[in-house]
PDB file of C-alpha atoms and ligand atoms in Angstrom:
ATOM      1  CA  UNK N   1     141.549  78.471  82.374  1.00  0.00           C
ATOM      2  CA  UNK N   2     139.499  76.553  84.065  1.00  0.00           C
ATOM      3  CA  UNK N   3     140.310  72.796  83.858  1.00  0.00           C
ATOM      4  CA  UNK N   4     137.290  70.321  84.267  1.00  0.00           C
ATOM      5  CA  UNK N   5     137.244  67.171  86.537  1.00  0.00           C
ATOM      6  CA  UNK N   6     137.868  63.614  85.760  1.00  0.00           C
ATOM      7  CA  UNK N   7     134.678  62.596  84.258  1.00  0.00           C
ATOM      8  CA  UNK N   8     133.941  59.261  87.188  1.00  0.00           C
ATOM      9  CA  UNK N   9     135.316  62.026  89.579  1.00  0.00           C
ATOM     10  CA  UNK N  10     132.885  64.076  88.506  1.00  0.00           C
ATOM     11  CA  UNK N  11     129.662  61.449  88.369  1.00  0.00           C
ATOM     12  CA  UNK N  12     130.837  60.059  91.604  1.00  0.00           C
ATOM     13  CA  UNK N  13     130.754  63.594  93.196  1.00  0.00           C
ATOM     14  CA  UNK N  14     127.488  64.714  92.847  1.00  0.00           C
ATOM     15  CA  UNK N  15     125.908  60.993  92.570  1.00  0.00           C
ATOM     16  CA  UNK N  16     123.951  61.345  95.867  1.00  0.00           C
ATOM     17  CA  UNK N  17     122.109  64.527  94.159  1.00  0.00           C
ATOM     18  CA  UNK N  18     122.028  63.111  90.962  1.00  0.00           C
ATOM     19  CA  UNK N  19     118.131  61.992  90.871  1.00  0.00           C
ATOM     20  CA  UNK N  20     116.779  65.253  92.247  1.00  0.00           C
ATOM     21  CA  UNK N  21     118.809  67.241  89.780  1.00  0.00           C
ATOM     22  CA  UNK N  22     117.573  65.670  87.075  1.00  0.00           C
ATOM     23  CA  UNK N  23     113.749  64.937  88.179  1.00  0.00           C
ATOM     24  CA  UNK N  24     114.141  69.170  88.112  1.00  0.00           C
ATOM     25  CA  UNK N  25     115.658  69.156  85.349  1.00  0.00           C
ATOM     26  CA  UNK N  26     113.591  71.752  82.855  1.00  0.00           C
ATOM     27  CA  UNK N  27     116.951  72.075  80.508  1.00  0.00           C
ATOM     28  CA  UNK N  28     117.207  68.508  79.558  1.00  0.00           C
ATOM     29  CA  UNK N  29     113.328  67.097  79.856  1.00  0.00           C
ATOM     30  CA  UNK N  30     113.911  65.546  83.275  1.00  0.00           C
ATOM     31  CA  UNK N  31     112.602  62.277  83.179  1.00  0.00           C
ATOM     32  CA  UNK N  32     110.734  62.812  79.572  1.00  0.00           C
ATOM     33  CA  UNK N  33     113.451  61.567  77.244  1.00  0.00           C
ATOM     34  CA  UNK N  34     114.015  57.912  79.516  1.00  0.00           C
ATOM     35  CA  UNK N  35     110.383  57.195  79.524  1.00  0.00           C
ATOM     36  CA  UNK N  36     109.492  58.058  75.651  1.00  0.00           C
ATOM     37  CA  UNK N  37     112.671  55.803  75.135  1.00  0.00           C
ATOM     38  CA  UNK N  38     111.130  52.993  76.642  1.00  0.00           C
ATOM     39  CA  UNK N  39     108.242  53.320  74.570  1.00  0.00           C
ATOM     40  CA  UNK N  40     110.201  52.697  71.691  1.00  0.00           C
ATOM     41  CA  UNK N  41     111.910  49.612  72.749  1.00  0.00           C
ATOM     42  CA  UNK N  42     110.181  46.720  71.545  1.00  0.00           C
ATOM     43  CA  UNK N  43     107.675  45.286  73.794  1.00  0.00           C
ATOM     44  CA  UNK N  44     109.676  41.444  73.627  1.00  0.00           C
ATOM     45  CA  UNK N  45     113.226  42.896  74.264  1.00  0.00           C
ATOM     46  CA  UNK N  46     114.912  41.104  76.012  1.00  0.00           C
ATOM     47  CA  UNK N  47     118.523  41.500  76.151  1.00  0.00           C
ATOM     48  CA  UNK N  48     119.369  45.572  76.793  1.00  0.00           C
ATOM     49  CA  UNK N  49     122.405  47.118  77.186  1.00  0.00           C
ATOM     50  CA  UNK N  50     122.380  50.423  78.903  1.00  0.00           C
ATOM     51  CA  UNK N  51     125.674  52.769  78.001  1.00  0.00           C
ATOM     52  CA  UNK N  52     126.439  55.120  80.961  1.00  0.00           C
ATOM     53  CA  UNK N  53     123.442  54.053  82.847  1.00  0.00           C
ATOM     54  CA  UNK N  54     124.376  56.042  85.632  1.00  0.00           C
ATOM     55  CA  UNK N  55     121.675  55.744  88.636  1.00  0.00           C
ATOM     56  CA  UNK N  56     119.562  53.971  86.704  1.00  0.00           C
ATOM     57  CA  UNK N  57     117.128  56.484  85.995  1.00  0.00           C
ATOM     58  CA  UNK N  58     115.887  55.259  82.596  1.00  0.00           C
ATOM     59  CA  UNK N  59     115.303  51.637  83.938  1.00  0.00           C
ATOM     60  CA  UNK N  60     112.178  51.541  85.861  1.00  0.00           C
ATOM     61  CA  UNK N  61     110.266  52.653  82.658  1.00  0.00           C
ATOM     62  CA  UNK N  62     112.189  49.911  80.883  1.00  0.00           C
ATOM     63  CA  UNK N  63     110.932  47.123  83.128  1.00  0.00           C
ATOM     64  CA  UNK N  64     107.355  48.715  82.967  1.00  0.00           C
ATOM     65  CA  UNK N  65     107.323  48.056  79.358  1.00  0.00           C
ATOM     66  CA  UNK N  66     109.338  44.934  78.738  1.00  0.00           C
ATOM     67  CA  UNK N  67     108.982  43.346  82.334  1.00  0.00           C
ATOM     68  CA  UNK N  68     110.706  40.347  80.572  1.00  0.00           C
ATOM     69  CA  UNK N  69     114.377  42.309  80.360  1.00  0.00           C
ATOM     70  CA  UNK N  70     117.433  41.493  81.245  1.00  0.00           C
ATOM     71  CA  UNK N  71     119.952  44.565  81.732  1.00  0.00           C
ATOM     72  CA  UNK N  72     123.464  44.716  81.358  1.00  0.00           C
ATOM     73  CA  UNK N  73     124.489  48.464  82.601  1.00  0.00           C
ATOM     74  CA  UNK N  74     127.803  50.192  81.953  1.00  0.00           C
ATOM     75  CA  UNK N  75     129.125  52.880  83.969  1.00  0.00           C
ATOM     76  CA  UNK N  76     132.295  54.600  85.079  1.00  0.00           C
ATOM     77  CA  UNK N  77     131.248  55.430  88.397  1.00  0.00           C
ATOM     78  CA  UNK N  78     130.556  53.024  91.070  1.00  0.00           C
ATOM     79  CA  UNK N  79     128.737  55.867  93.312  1.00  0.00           C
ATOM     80  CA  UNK N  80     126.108  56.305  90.424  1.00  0.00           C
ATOM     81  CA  UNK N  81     125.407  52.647  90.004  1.00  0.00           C
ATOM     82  CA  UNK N  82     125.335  51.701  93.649  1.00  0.00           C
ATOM     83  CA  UNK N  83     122.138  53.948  93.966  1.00  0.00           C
ATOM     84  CA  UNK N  84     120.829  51.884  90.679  1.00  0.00           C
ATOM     85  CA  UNK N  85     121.084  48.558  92.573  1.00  0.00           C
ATOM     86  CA  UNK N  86     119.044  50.028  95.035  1.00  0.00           C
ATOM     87  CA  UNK N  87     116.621  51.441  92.892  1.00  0.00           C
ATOM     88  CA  UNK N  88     116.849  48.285  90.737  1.00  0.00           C
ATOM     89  CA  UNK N  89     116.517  45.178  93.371  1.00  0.00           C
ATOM     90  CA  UNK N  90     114.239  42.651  91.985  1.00  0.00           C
ATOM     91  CA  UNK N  91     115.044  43.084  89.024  1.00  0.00           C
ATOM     92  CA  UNK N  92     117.283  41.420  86.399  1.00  0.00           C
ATOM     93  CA  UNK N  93     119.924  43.945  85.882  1.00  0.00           C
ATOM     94  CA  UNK N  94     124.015  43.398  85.949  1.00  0.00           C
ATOM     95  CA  UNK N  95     126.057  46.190  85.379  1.00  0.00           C
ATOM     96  CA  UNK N  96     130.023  47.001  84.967  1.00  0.00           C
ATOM     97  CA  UNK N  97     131.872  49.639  86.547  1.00  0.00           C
ATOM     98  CA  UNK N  98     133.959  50.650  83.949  1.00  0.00           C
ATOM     99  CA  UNK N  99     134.431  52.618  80.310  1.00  0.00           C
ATOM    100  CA  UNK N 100     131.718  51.497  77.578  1.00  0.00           C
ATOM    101  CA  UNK N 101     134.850  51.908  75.395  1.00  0.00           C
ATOM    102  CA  UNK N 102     136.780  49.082  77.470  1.00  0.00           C
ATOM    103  CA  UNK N 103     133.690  46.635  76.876  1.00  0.00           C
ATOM    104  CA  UNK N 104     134.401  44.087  74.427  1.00  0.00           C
ATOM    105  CA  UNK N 105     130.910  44.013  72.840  1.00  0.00           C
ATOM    106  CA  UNK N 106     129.460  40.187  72.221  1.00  0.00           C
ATOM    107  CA  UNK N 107     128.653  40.289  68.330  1.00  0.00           C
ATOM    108  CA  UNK N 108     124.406  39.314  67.985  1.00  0.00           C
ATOM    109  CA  UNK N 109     123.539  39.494  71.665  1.00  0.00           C
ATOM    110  CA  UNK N 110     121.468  42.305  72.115  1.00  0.00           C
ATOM    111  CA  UNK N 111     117.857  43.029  70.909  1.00  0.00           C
ATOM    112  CA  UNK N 112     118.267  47.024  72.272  1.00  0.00           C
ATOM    113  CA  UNK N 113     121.258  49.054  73.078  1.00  0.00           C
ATOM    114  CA  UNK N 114     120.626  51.711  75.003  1.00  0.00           C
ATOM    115  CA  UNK N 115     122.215  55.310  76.114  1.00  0.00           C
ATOM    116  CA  UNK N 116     120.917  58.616  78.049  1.00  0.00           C
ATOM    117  CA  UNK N 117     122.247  61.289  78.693  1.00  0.00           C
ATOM    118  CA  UNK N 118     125.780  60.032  78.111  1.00  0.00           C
ATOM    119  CA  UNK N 119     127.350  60.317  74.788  1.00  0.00           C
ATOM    120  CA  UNK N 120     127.964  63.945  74.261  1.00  0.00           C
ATOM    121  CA  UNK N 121     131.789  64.237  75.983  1.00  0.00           C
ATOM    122  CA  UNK N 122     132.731  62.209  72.736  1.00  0.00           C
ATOM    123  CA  UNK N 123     135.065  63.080  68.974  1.00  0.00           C
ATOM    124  CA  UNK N 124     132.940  61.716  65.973  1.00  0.00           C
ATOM    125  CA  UNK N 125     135.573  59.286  65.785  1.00  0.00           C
ATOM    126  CA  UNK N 126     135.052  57.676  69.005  1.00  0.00           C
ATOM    127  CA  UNK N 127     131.320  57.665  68.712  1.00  0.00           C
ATOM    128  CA  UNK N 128     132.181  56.114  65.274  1.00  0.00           C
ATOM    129  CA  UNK N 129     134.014  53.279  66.994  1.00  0.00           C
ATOM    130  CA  UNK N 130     131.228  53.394  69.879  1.00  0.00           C
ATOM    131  CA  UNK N 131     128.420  53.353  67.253  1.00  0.00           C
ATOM    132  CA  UNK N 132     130.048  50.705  65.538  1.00  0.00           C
ATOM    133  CA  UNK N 133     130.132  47.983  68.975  1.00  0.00           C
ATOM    134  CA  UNK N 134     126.817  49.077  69.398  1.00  0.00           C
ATOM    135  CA  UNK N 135     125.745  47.814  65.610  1.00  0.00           C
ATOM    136  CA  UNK N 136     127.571  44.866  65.885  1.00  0.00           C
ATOM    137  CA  UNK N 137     126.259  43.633  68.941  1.00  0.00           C
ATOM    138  CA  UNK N 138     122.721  44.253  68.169  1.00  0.00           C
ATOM    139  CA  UNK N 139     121.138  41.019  66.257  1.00  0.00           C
ATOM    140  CA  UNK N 140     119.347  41.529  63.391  1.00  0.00           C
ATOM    141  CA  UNK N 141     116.496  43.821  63.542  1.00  0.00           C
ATOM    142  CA  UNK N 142     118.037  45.339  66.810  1.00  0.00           C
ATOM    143  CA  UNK N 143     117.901  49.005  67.643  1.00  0.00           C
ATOM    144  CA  UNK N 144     120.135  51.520  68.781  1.00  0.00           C
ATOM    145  CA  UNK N 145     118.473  54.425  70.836  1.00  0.00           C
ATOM    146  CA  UNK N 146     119.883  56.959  72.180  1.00  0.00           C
ATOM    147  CA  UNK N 147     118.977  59.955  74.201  1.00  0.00           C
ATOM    148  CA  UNK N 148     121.458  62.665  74.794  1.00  0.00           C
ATOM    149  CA  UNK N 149     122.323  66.408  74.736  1.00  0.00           C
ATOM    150  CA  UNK N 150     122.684  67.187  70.088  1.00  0.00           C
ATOM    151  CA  UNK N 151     122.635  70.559  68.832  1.00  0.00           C
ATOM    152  CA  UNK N 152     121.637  72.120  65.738  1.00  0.00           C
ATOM    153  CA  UNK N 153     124.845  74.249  64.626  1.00  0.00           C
ATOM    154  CA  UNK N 154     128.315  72.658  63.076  1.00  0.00           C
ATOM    155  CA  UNK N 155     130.069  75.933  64.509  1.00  0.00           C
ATOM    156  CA  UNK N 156     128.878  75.612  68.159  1.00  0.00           C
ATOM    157  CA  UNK N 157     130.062  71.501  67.869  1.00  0.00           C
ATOM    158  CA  UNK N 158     134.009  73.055  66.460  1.00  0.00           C
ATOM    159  CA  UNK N 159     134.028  75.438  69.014  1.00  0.00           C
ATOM    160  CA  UNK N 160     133.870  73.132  72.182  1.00  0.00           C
ATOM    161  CA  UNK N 161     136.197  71.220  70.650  1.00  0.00           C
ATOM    162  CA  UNK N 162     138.492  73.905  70.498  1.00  0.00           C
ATOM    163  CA  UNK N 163     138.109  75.393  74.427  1.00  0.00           C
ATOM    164  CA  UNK N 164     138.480  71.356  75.244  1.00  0.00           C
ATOM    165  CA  UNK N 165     141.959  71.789  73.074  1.00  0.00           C
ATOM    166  CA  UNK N 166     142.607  75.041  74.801  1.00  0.00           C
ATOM    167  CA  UNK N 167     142.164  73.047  78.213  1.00  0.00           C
ATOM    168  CA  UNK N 168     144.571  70.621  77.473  1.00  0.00           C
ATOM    169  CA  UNK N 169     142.324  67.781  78.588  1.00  0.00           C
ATOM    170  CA  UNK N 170     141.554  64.736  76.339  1.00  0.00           C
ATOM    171  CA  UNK N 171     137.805  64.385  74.939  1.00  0.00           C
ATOM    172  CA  UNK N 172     135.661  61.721  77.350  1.00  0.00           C
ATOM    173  CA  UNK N 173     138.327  61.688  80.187  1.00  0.00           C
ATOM    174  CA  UNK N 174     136.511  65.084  81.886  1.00  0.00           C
ATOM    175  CA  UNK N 175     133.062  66.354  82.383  1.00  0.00           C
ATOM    176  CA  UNK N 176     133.283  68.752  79.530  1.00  0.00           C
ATOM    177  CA  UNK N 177     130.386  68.929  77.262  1.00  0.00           C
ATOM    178  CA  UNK N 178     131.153  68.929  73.910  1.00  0.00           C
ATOM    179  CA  UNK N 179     127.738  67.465  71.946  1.00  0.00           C
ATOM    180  CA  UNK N 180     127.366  66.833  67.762  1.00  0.00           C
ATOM    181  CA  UNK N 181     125.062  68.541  65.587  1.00  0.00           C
ATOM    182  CA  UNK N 182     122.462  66.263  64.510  1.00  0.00           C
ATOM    183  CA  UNK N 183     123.120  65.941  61.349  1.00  0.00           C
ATOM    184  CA  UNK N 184     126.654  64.632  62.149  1.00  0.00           C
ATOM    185  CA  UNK N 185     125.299  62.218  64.536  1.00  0.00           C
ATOM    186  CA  UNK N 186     122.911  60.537  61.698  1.00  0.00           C
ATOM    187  CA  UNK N 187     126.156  60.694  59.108  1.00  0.00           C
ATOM    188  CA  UNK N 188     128.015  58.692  61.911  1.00  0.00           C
ATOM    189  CA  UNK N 189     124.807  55.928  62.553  1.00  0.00           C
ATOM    190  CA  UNK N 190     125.274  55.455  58.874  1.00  0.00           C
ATOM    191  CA  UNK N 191     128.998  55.220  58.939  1.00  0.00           C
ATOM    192  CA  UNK N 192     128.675  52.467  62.037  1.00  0.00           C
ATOM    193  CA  UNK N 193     126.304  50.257  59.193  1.00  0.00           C
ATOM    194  CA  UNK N 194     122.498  51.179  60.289  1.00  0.00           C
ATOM    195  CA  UNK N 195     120.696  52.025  56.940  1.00  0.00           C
ATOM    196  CA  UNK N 196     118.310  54.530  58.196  1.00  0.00           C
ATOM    197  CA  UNK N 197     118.256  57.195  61.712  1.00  0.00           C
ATOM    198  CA  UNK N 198     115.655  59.057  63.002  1.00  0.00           C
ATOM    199  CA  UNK N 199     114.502  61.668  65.351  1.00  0.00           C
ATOM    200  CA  UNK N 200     111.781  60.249  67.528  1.00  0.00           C
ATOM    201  CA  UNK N 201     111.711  63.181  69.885  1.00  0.00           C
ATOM    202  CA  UNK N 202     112.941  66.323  70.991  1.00  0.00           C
ATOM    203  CA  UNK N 203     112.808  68.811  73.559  1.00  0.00           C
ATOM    204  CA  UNK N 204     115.279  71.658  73.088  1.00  0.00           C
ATOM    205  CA  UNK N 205     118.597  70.152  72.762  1.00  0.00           C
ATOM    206  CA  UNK N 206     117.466  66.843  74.334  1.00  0.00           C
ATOM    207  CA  UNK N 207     117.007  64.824  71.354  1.00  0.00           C
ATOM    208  CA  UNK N 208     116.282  60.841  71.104  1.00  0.00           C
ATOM    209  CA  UNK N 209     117.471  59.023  68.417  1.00  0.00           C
ATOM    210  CA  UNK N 210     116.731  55.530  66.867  1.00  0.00           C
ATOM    211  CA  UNK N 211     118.486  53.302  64.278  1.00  0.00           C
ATOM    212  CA  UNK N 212     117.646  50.068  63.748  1.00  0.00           C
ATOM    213  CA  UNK N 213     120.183  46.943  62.287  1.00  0.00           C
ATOM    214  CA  UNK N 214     118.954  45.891  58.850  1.00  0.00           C
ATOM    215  CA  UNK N 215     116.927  42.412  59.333  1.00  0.00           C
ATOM    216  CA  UNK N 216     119.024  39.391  57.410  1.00  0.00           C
TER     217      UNK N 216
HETATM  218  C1  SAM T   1     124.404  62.367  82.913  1.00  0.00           C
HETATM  219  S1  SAM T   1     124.719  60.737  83.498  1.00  0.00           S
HETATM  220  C2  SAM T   1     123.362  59.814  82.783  1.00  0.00           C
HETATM  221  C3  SAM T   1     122.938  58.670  83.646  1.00  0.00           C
HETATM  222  C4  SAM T   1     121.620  58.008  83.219  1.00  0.00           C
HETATM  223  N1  SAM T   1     121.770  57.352  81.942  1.00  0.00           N
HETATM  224  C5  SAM T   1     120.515  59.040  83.187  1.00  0.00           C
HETATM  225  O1  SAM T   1     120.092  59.424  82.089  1.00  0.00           O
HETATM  226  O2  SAM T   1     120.083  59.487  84.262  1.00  0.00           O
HETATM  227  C6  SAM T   1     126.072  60.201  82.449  1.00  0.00           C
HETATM  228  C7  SAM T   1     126.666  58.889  82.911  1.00  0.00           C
HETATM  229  O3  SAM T   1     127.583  58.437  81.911  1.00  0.00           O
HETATM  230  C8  SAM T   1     128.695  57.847  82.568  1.00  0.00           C
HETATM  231  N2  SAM T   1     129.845  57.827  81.652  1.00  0.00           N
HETATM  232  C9  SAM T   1     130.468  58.870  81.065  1.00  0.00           C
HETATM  233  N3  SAM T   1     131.468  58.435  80.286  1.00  0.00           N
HETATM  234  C10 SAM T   1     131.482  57.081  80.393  1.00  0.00           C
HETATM  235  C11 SAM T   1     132.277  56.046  79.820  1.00  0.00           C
HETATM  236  N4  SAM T   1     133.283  56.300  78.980  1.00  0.00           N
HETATM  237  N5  SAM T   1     131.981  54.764  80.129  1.00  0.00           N
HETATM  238  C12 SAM T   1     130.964  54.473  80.999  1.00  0.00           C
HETATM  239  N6  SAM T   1     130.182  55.410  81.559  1.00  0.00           N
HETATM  240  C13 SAM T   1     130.439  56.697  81.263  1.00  0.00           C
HETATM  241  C14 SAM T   1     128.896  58.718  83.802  1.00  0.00           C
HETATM  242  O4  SAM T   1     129.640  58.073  84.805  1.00  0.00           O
HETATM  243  C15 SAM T   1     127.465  59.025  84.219  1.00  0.00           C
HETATM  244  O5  SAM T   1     126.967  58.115  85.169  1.00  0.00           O
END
Protein backbone atom coordinates (compact mmCIF):
# COMPACT_ATOMS: atom_id res chain seq x y z
CA UNK A 1 0.00 0.00 0.00
CA UNK A 2 0.95 3.06 -0.71
CA UNK A 3 2.51 4.96 2.24
CA UNK A 4 2.15 8.87 2.21
CA UNK A 5 5.00 11.41 2.89
CA UNK A 6 5.95 13.22 5.97
CA UNK A 7 3.49 15.94 6.04
CA UNK A 8 6.58 19.22 6.13
CA UNK A 9 8.20 16.78 3.54
CA UNK A 10 5.40 16.97 1.70
CA UNK A 11 4.55 21.03 1.99
CA UNK A 12 8.18 21.67 1.52
CA UNK A 13 8.15 19.63 -1.77
CA UNK A 14 5.82 21.17 -3.82
CA UNK A 15 6.09 24.76 -1.97
CA UNK A 16 7.55 26.50 -5.07
CA UNK A 17 4.16 25.40 -7.00
CA UNK A 18 2.10 25.86 -4.21
CA UNK A 19 0.42 29.40 -5.25
CA UNK A 20 -0.33 28.42 -8.83
CA UNK A 21 -1.92 25.20 -7.71
CA UNK A 22 -4.13 26.68 -5.65
CA UNK A 23 -4.96 30.12 -7.62
CA UNK A 24 -6.29 26.98 -10.16
CA UNK A 25 -7.68 25.42 -7.79
CA UNK A 26 -11.60 24.74 -8.97
CA UNK A 27 -11.83 21.70 -6.21
CA UNK A 28 -11.20 23.75 -3.20
CA UNK A 29 -12.46 27.54 -4.27
CA UNK A 30 -8.94 28.75 -5.02
CA UNK A 31 -8.55 31.87 -3.44
CA UNK A 32 -12.52 32.24 -2.51
CA UNK A 33 -12.52 30.72 0.96
CA UNK A 34 -9.18 33.16 2.26
CA UNK A 35 -10.78 36.26 1.02
CA UNK A 36 -14.58 35.66 2.35
CA UNK A 37 -12.57 34.80 5.61
CA UNK A 38 -11.19 38.05 5.83
CA UNK A 39 -14.41 39.56 5.50
CA UNK A 40 -15.45 38.07 8.54
CA UNK A 41 -12.67 39.10 10.72
CA UNK A 42 -13.49 42.08 12.52
CA UNK A 43 -12.51 45.23 10.95
CA UNK A 44 -10.28 46.34 14.49
CA UNK A 45 -8.47 42.92 14.82
CA UNK A 46 -5.61 43.21 15.74
CA UNK A 47 -3.79 40.37 17.09
CA UNK A 48 -4.27 37.13 14.44
CA UNK A 49 -2.94 33.97 14.62
CA UNK A 50 -2.76 32.06 11.43
CA UNK A 51 -2.60 27.96 11.97
CA UNK A 52 -0.71 26.34 9.03
CA UNK A 53 -0.39 29.53 7.20
CA UNK A 54 1.58 28.00 4.68
CA UNK A 55 2.66 30.66 1.83
CA UNK A 56 0.68 33.05 3.15
CA UNK A 57 -2.00 32.99 0.79
CA UNK A 58 -4.88 34.12 3.03
CA UNK A 59 -2.86 37.21 4.33
CA UNK A 60 -2.92 39.85 1.78
CA UNK A 61 -6.80 39.94 2.07
CA UNK A 62 -6.25 40.09 5.82
CA UNK A 63 -4.16 43.25 5.71
CA UNK A 64 -6.67 44.73 3.10
CA UNK A 65 -9.29 44.58 5.66
CA UNK A 66 -7.66 45.12 9.01
CA UNK A 67 -4.46 47.06 7.74
CA UNK A 68 -3.92 47.53 11.56
CA UNK A 69 -2.89 43.53 12.12
CA UNK A 70 -0.34 42.03 13.55
CA UNK A 71 0.26 38.23 12.43
CA UNK A 72 1.71 35.54 14.20
CA UNK A 73 1.90 32.49 11.49
CA UNK A 74 2.49 28.83 12.30
CA UNK A 75 3.81 26.42 9.96
CA UNK A 76 5.71 23.17 9.66
CA UNK A 77 7.49 23.94 6.65
CA UNK A 78 10.07 26.51 6.31
CA UNK A 79 9.91 26.30 2.26
CA UNK A 80 6.14 27.40 2.47
CA UNK A 81 6.73 30.29 4.78
CA UNK A 82 9.88 31.60 3.19
CA UNK A 83 7.71 32.45 0.04
CA UNK A 84 5.18 34.22 2.74
CA UNK A 85 7.95 36.59 3.90
CA UNK A 86 8.33 37.50 0.52
CA UNK A 87 4.91 37.93 -0.26
CA UNK A 88 4.44 39.51 3.19
CA UNK A 89 7.42 42.29 3.50
CA UNK A 90 6.05 45.39 4.91
CA UNK A 91 3.98 44.02 6.76
CA UNK A 92 3.65 43.07 10.46
CA UNK A 93 3.72 39.38 10.35
CA UNK A 94 6.06 36.81 12.59
CA UNK A 95 5.68 33.37 12.06
CA UNK A 96 7.11 29.90 13.63
CA UNK A 97 8.37 27.06 11.83
CA UNK A 98 7.05 24.43 13.69
CA UNK A 99 3.75 22.15 14.79
CA UNK A 100 0.61 24.39 15.88
CA UNK A 101 0.35 21.48 18.38
CA UNK A 102 3.96 22.34 19.89
CA UNK A 103 2.76 26.11 20.40
CA UNK A 104 2.09 26.89 23.85
CA UNK A 105 -0.92 29.19 23.21
CA UNK A 106 -0.81 32.70 25.40
CA UNK A 107 -4.31 32.54 27.28
CA UNK A 108 -6.42 36.20 26.13
CA UNK A 109 -4.04 37.33 23.42
CA UNK A 110 -5.73 37.01 20.34
CA UNK A 111 -8.77 38.92 18.90
CA UNK A 112 -8.89 36.17 15.67
CA UNK A 113 -7.43 32.79 15.26
CA UNK A 114 -7.17 31.79 12.09
CA UNK A 115 -6.74 28.42 9.82
CA UNK A 116 -7.04 27.46 5.90
CA UNK A 117 -6.78 24.82 4.39
CA UNK A 118 -4.99 23.02 7.21
CA UNK A 119 -6.90 21.13 9.74
CA UNK A 120 -8.26 18.16 7.97
CA UNK A 121 -5.05 15.50 8.54
CA UNK A 122 -6.41 15.63 12.24
CA UNK A 123 -8.47 12.72 15.00
CA UNK A 124 -11.44 14.65 16.68
CA UNK A 125 -9.39 14.35 19.62
CA UNK A 126 -6.57 16.36 18.51
CA UNK A 127 -8.71 19.01 16.94
CA UNK A 128 -10.42 18.84 20.41
CA UNK A 129 -7.15 19.72 22.09
CA UNK A 130 -6.35 22.14 19.00
CA UNK A 131 -9.83 23.74 19.27
CA UNK A 132 -9.42 24.06 22.79
CA UNK A 133 -5.73 26.41 22.56
CA UNK A 134 -7.48 28.14 20.04
CA UNK A 135 -10.56 29.11 22.62
CA UNK A 136 -8.38 29.82 25.23
CA UNK A 137 -6.23 32.12 23.61
CA UNK A 138 -8.86 34.12 22.01
CA UNK A 139 -10.05 37.11 24.52
CA UNK A 140 -13.39 37.56 25.05
CA UNK A 141 -15.53 38.10 22.13
CA UNK A 142 -12.71 36.53 19.92
CA UNK A 143 -13.40 34.31 16.96
CA UNK A 144 -12.24 31.21 15.69
CA UNK A 145 -12.49 30.80 11.79
CA UNK A 146 -11.60 28.32 9.99
CA UNK A 147 -11.52 27.30 6.41
CA UNK A 148 -10.73 23.80 5.44
CA UNK A 149 -11.64 20.65 3.44
CA UNK A 150 -15.37 19.07 5.86
CA UNK A 151 -17.56 16.62 4.39
CA UNK A 152 -21.04 15.76 4.74
CA UNK A 153 -21.01 11.83 5.51
CA UNK A 154 -19.90 10.13 9.10
CA UNK A 155 -19.02 6.91 6.93
CA UNK A 156 -16.65 8.61 4.41
CA UNK A 157 -14.84 10.47 7.82
CA UNK A 158 -14.46 6.34 9.49
CA UNK A 159 -13.28 5.17 6.42
CA UNK A 160 -10.07 7.37 5.97
CA UNK A 161 -9.42 6.72 9.21
CA UNK A 162 -9.30 3.23 8.62
CA UNK A 163 -6.93 3.18 5.13
CA UNK A 164 -4.69 5.77 7.46
CA UNK A 165 -4.76 2.60 10.09
CA UNK A 166 -4.21 0.24 7.25
CA UNK A 167 -1.06 2.49 6.31
CA UNK A 168 0.44 2.26 9.46
CA UNK A 169 1.15 5.98 9.60
CA UNK A 170 0.05 8.19 12.57
CA UNK A 171 -2.84 10.89 11.88
CA UNK A 172 -1.12 14.64 11.18
CA UNK A 173 2.49 13.22 10.76
CA UNK A 174 1.70 12.54 6.68
CA UNK A 175 -0.12 14.26 3.94
CA UNK A 176 -3.08 12.00 4.18
CA UNK A 177 -6.40 13.58 4.06
CA UNK A 178 -8.64 12.45 6.41
CA UNK A 179 -11.42 15.56 6.94
CA UNK A 180 -14.68 15.53 9.67
CA UNK A 181 -18.16 15.67 8.77
CA UNK A 182 -19.54 18.89 9.69
CA UNK A 183 -21.57 18.09 12.09
CA UNK A 184 -18.68 16.56 14.12
CA UNK A 185 -16.66 19.57 13.64
CA UNK A 186 -19.52 21.93 15.31
CA UNK A 187 -19.95 19.05 18.27
CA UNK A 188 -16.10 19.53 18.78
CA UNK A 189 -16.27 23.81 18.70
CA UNK A 190 -18.76 23.16 21.42
CA UNK A 191 -16.72 20.65 23.27
CA UNK A 192 -13.49 23.26 23.08
CA UNK A 193 -16.17 25.97 25.10
CA UNK A 194 -17.58 28.28 22.07
CA UNK A 195 -21.42 28.43 22.67
CA UNK A 196 -22.53 28.68 19.17
CA UNK A 197 -20.73 27.53 15.31
CA UNK A 198 -21.70 28.38 12.11
CA UNK A 199 -21.36 27.86 8.46
CA UNK A 200 -20.55 31.14 6.82
CA UNK A 201 -19.75 29.63 3.47
CA UNK A 202 -19.35 26.82 1.34
CA UNK A 203 -18.27 25.69 -1.88
CA UNK A 204 -18.37 21.91 -2.31
CA UNK A 205 -16.40 20.48 0.42
CA UNK A 206 -14.59 23.78 1.12
CA UNK A 207 -16.46 24.96 4.00
CA UNK A 208 -15.64 28.12 6.41
CA UNK A 209 -16.51 28.02 9.75
CA UNK A 210 -16.88 30.64 12.61
CA UNK A 211 -17.24 30.42 16.43
CA UNK A 212 -16.96 33.11 18.47
CA UNK A 213 -15.72 33.13 22.57
CA UNK A 214 -18.68 34.14 24.72
CA UNK A 215 -18.12 38.02 25.76
CA UNK A 216 -17.50 38.21 29.86
C1 LIG B 1 -2.74 23.27 2.18
S1 LIG B 1 -1.55 24.24 3.05
C2 LIG B 1 -2.49 25.71 3.44
C3 LIG B 1 -1.63 26.93 3.47
C4 LIG B 1 -2.41 28.25 3.55
N1 LIG B 1 -3.11 28.37 4.80
C5 LIG B 1 -3.36 28.35 2.37
O1 LIG B 1 -4.57 28.21 2.58
O2 LIG B 1 -2.89 28.55 1.24
C6 LIG B 1 -1.50 23.44 4.65
C7 LIG B 1 -0.37 23.97 5.51
O3 LIG B 1 -0.53 23.44 6.83
C8 LIG B 1 0.76 23.15 7.35
N2 LIG B 1 0.64 22.18 8.44
C9 LIG B 1 0.13 20.93 8.40
N3 LIG B 1 0.18 20.37 9.62
C10 LIG B 1 0.75 21.29 10.45
C11 LIG B 1 1.07 21.31 11.83
N4 LIG B 1 0.83 20.27 12.64
N5 LIG B 1 1.60 22.44 12.35
C12 LIG B 1 1.87 23.52 11.55
N6 LIG B 1 1.58 23.55 10.24
C13 LIG B 1 1.03 22.45 9.69
C14 LIG B 1 1.53 22.64 6.14
O4 LIG B 1 2.92 22.70 6.31
C15 LIG B 1 1.02 23.53 5.02
O5 LIG B 1 1.82 24.66 4.81
Amino acid sequence: MHRPEPMAQFFNRVAQGYDQHVSEGQQTGGLDGKNILAQHLPAGARDVLDLGCGTGLELPAIFARCPQARVLGIDLAEDMLAILHKRCAGFDVQTLCMSYFDYDYPPERFDAVISVMSLHHFTPEQKLWLYQQAHSALKPGGVLLNCDYIIDSPLREKWNFARLRRMKAAPGSVHFDTPLCLKHEFKLLRQAGFPRAELLWQTKTTRLLSAIKQEQ
